[in-house]
GROMACS .gro file of N, CA and C in nm:
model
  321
    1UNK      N    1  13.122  -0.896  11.047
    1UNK     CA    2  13.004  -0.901  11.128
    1UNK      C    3  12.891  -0.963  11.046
    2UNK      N    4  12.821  -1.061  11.119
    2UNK     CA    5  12.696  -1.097  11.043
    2UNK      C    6  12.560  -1.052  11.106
    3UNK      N    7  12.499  -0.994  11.037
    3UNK     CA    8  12.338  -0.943  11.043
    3UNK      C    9  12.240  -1.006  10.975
    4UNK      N   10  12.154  -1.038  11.039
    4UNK     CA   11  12.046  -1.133  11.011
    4UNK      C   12  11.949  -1.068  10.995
    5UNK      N   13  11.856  -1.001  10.936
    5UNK     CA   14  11.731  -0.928  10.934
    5UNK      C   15  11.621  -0.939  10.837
    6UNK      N   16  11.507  -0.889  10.863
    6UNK     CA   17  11.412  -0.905  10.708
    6UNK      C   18  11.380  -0.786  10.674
    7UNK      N   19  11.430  -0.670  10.712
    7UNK     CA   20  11.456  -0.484  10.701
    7UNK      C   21  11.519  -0.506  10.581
    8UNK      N   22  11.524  -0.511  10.470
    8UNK     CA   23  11.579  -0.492  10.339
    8UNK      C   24  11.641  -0.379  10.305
    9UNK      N   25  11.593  -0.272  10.371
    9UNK     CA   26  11.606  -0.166  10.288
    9UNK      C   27  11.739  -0.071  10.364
   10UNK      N   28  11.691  -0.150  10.515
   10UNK     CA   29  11.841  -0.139  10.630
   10UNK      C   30  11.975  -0.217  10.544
   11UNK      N   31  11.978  -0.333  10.472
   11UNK     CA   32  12.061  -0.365  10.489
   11UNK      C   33  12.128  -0.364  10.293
   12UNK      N   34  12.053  -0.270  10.235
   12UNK     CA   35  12.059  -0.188  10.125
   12UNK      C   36  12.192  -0.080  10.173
   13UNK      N   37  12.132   0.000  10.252
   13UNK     CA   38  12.241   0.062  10.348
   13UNK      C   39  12.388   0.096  10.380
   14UNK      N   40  12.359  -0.031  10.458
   14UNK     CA   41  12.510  -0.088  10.538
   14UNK      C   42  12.594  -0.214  10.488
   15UNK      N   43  12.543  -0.283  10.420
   15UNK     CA   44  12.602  -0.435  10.401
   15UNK      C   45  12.699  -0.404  10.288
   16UNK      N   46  12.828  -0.429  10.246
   16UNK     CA   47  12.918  -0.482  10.174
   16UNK      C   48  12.855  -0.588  10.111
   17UNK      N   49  12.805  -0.708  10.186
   17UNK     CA   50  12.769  -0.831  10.121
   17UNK      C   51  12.692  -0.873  10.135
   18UNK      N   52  12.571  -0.969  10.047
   18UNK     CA   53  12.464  -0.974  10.106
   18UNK      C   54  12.442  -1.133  10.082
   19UNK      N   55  12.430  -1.227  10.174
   19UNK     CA   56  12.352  -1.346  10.136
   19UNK      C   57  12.227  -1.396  10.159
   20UNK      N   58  12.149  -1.419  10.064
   20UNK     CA   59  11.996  -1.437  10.035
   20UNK      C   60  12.003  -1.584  10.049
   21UNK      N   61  11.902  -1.577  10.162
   21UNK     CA   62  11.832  -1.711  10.235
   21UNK      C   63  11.706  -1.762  10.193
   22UNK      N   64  11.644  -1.840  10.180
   22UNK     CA   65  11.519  -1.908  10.147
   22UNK      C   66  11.543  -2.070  10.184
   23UNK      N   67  11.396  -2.059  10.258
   23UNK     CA   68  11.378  -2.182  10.332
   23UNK      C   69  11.539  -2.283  10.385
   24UNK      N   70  11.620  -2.188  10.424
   24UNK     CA   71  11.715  -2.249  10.524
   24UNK      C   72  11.841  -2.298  10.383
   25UNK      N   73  11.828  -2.220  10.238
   25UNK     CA   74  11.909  -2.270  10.158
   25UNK      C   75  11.957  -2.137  10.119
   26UNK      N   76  12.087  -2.144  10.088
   26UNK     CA   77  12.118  -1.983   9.982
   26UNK      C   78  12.080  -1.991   9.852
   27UNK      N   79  12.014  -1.864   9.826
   27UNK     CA   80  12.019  -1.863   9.715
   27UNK      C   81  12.095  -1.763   9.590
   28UNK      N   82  12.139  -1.702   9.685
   28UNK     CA   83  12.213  -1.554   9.565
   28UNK      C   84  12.296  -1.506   9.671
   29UNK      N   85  12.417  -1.447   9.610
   29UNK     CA   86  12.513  -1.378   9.725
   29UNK      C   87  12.580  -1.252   9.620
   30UNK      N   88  12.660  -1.150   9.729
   30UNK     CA   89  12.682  -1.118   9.656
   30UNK      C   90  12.688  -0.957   9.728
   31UNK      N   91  12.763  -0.832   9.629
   31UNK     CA   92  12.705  -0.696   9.738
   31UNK      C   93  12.600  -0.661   9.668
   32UNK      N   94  12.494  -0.540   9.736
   32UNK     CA   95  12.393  -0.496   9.703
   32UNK      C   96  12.400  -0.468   9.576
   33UNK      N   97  12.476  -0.375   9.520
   33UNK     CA   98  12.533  -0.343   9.379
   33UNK      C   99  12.489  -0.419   9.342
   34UNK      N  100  12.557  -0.493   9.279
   34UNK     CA  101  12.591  -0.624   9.214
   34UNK      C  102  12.426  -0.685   9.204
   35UNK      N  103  12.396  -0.745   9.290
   35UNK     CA  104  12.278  -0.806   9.340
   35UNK      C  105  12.142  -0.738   9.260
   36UNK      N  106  12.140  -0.599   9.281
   36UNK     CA  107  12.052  -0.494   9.193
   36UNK      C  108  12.097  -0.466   9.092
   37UNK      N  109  12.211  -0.448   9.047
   37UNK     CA  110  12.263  -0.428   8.898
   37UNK      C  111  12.205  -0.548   8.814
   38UNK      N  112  12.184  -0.667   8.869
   38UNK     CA  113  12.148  -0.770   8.826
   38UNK      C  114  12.025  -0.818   8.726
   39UNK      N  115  11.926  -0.717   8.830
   39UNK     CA  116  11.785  -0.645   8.723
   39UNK      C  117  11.787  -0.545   8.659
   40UNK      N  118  11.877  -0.471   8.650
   40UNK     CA  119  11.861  -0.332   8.592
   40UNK      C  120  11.781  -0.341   8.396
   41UNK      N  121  11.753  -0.276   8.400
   41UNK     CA  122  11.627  -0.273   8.309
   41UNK      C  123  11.505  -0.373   8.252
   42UNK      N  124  11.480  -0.442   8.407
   42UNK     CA  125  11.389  -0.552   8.437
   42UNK      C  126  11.293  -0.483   8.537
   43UNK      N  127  11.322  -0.392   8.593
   43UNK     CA  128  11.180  -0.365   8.689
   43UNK      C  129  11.130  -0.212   8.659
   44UNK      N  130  10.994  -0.200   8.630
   44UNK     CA  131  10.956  -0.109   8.567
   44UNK      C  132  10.812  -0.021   8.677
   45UNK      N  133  10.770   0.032   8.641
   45UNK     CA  134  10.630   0.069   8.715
   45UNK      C  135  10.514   0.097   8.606
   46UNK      N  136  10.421   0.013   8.644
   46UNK     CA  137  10.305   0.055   8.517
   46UNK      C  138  10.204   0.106   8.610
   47UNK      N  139  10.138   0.266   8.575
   47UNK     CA  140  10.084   0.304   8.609
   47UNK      C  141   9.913   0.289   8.550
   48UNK      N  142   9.768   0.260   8.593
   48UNK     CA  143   9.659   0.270   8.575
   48UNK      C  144   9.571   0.308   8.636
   49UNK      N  145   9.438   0.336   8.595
   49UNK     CA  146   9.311   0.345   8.643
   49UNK      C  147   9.216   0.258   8.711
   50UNK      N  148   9.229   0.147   8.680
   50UNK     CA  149   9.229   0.026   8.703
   50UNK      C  150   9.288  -0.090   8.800
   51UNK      N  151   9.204  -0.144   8.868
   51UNK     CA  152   9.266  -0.201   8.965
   51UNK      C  153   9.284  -0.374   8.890
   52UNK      N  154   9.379  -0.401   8.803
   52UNK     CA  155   9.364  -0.506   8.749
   52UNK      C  156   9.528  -0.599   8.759
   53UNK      N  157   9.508  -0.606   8.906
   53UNK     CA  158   9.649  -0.707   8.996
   53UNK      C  159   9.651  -0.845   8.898
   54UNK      N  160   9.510  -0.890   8.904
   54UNK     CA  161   9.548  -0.976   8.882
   54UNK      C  162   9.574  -1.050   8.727
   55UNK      N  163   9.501  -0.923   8.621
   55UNK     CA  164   9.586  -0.952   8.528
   55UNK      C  165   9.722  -0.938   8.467
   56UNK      N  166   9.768  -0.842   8.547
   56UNK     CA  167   9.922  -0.790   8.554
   56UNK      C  168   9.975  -0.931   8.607
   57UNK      N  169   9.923  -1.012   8.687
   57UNK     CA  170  10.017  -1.143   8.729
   57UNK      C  171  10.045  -1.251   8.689
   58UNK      N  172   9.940  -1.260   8.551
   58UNK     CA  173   9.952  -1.315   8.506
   58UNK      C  174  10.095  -1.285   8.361
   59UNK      N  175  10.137  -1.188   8.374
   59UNK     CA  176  10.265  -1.187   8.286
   59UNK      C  177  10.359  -1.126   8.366
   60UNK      N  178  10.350  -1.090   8.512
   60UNK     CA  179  10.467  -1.007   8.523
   60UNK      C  180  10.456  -1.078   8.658
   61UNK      N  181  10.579  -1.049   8.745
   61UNK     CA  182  10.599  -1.074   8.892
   61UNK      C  183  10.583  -0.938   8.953
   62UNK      N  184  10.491  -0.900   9.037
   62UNK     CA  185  10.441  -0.794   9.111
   62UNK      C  186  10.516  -0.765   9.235
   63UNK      N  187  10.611  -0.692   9.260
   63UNK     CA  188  10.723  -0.682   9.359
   63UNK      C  189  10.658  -0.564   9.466
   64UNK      N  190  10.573  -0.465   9.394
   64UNK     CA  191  10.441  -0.370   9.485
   64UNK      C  192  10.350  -0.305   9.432
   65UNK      N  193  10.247  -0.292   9.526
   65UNK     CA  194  10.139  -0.189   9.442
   65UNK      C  195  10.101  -0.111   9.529
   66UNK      N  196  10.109   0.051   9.486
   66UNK     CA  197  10.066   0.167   9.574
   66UNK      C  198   9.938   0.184   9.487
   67UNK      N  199   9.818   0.277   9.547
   67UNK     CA  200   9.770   0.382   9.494
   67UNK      C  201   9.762   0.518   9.509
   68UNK      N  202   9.755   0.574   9.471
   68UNK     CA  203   9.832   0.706   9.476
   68UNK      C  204   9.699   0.842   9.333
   69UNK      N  205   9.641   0.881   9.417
   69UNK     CA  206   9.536   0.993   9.318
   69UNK      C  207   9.461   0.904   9.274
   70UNK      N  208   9.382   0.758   9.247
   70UNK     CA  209   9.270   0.719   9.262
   70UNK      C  210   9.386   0.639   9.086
   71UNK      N  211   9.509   0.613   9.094
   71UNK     CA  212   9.578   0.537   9.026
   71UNK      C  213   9.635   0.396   9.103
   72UNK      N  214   9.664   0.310   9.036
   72UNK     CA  215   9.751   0.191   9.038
   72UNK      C  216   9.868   0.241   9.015
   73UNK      N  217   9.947   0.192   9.083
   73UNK     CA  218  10.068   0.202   9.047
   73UNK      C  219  10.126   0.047   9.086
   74UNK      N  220  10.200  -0.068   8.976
   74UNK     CA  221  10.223  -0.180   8.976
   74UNK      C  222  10.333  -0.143   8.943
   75UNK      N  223  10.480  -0.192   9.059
   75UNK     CA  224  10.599  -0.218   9.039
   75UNK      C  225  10.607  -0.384   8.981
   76UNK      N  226  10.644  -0.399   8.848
   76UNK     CA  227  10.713  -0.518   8.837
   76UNK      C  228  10.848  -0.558   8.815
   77UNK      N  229  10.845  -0.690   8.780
   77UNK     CA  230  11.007  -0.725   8.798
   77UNK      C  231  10.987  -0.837   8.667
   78UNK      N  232  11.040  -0.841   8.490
   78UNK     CA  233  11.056  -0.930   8.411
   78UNK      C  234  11.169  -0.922   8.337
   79UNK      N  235  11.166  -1.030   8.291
   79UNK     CA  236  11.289  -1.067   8.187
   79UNK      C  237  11.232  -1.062   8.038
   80UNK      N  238  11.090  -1.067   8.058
   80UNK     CA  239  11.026  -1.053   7.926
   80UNK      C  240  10.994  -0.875   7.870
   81UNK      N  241  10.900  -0.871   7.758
   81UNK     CA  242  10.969  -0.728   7.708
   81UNK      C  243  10.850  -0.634   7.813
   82UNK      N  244  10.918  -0.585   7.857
   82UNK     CA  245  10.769  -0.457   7.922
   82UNK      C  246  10.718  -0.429   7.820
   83UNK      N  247  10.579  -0.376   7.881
   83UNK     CA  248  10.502  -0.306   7.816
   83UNK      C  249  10.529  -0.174   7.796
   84UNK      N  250  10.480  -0.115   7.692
   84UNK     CA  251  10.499   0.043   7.593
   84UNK      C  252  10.461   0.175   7.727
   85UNK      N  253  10.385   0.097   7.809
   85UNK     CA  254  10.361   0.226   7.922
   85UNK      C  255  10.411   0.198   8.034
   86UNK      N  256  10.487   0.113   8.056
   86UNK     CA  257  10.557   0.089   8.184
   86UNK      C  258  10.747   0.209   8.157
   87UNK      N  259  10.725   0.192   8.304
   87UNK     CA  260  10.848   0.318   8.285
   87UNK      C  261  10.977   0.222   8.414
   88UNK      N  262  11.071   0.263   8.312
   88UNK     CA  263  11.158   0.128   8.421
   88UNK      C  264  11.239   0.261   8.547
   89UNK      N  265  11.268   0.207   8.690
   89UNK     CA  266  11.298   0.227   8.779
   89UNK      C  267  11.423   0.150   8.808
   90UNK      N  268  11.486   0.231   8.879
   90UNK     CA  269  11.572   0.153   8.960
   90UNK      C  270  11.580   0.062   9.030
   91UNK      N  271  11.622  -0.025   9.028
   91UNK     CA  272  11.589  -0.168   9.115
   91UNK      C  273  11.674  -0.137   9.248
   92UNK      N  274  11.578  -0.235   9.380
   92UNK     CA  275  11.603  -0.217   9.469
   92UNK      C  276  11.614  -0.334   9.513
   93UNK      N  277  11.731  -0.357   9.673
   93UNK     CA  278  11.708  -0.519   9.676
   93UNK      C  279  11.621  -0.588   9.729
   94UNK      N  280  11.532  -0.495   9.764
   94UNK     CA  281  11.455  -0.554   9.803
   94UNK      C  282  11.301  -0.673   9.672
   95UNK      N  283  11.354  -0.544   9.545
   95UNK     CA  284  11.252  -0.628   9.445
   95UNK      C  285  11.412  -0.767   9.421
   96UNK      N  286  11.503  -0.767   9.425
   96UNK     CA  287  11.599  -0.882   9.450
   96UNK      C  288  11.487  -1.019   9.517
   97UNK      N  289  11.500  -0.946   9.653
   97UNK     CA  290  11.465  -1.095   9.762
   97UNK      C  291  11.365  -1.115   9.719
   98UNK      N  292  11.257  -1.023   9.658
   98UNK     CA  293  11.120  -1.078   9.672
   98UNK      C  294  11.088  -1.185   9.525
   99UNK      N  295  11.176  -1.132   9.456
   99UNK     CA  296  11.153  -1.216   9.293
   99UNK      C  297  11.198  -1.326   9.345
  100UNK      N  298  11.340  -1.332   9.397
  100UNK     CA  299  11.398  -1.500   9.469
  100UNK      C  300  11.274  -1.605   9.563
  101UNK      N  301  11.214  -1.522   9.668
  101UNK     CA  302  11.169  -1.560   9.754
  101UNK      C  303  11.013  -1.630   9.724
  102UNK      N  304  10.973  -1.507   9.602
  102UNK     CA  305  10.846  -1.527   9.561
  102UNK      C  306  10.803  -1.580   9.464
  103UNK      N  307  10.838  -1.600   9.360
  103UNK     CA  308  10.893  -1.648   9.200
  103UNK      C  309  10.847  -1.785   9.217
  104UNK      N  310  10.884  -1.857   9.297
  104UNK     CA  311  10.868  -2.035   9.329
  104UNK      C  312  10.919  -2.096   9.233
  105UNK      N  313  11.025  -1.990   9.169
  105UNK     CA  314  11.125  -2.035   9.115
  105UNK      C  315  11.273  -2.008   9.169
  106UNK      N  316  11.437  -2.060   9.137
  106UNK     CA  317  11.559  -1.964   9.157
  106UNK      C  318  11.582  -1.905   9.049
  107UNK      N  319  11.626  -1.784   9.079
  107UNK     CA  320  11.671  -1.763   8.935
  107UNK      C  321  11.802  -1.769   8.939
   0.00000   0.00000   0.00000
């Protein structure tokens, strides 16, 4: 069966296999596993006081930002070394599509 959706987190789920689309080209395939195992100890959360997005973007790819008790909370996604206060998380595929999609790079 093929499912087409932009629900990420639906198809985290249910899918055996997943192929990642951008602008009408593939770019990554593969099952979810796999796909998220892919970043595993690349996406981290750095928590602050400070609302400073946009210097965090300048070294990291920003996959989300909550606030939460009058904190930042910046999920990123690198290949370079985190920082000493970032705490790494489990990757989800959805930080997958968005590094592919958003990056304006492939990786």
């Amino acid at each position: 069966m093929i499912l087409a959706t932009h629900i990420v987190p639906d198809v985290e789920s249910i899918a055996s296999k997943v192929l990642l689309l951008h602008k009408g080209r593939l770019i990554e395939g593969g099952s979810p596993e796999t796909l998220m195992n892919g970043l595993s100890g690349k996406v981290a959360v750095i928590t602050t006081e400070c609302d400073c997005k946009a210097e965090i973007e300048k070294e990291y790819h920003i996959s989300n930002v909550a606030v939460n008790n009058h904190k930042y909370q910046y999920r990123i996604i690198s290949d370079k070394t985190l920082p000493e206060d970032a705490v790494l998380v489990t990757p989800s595929l959805e930080d997958v599509f968005l590094l592919h999609t958003q990056s304006g790079e492939e990786v």
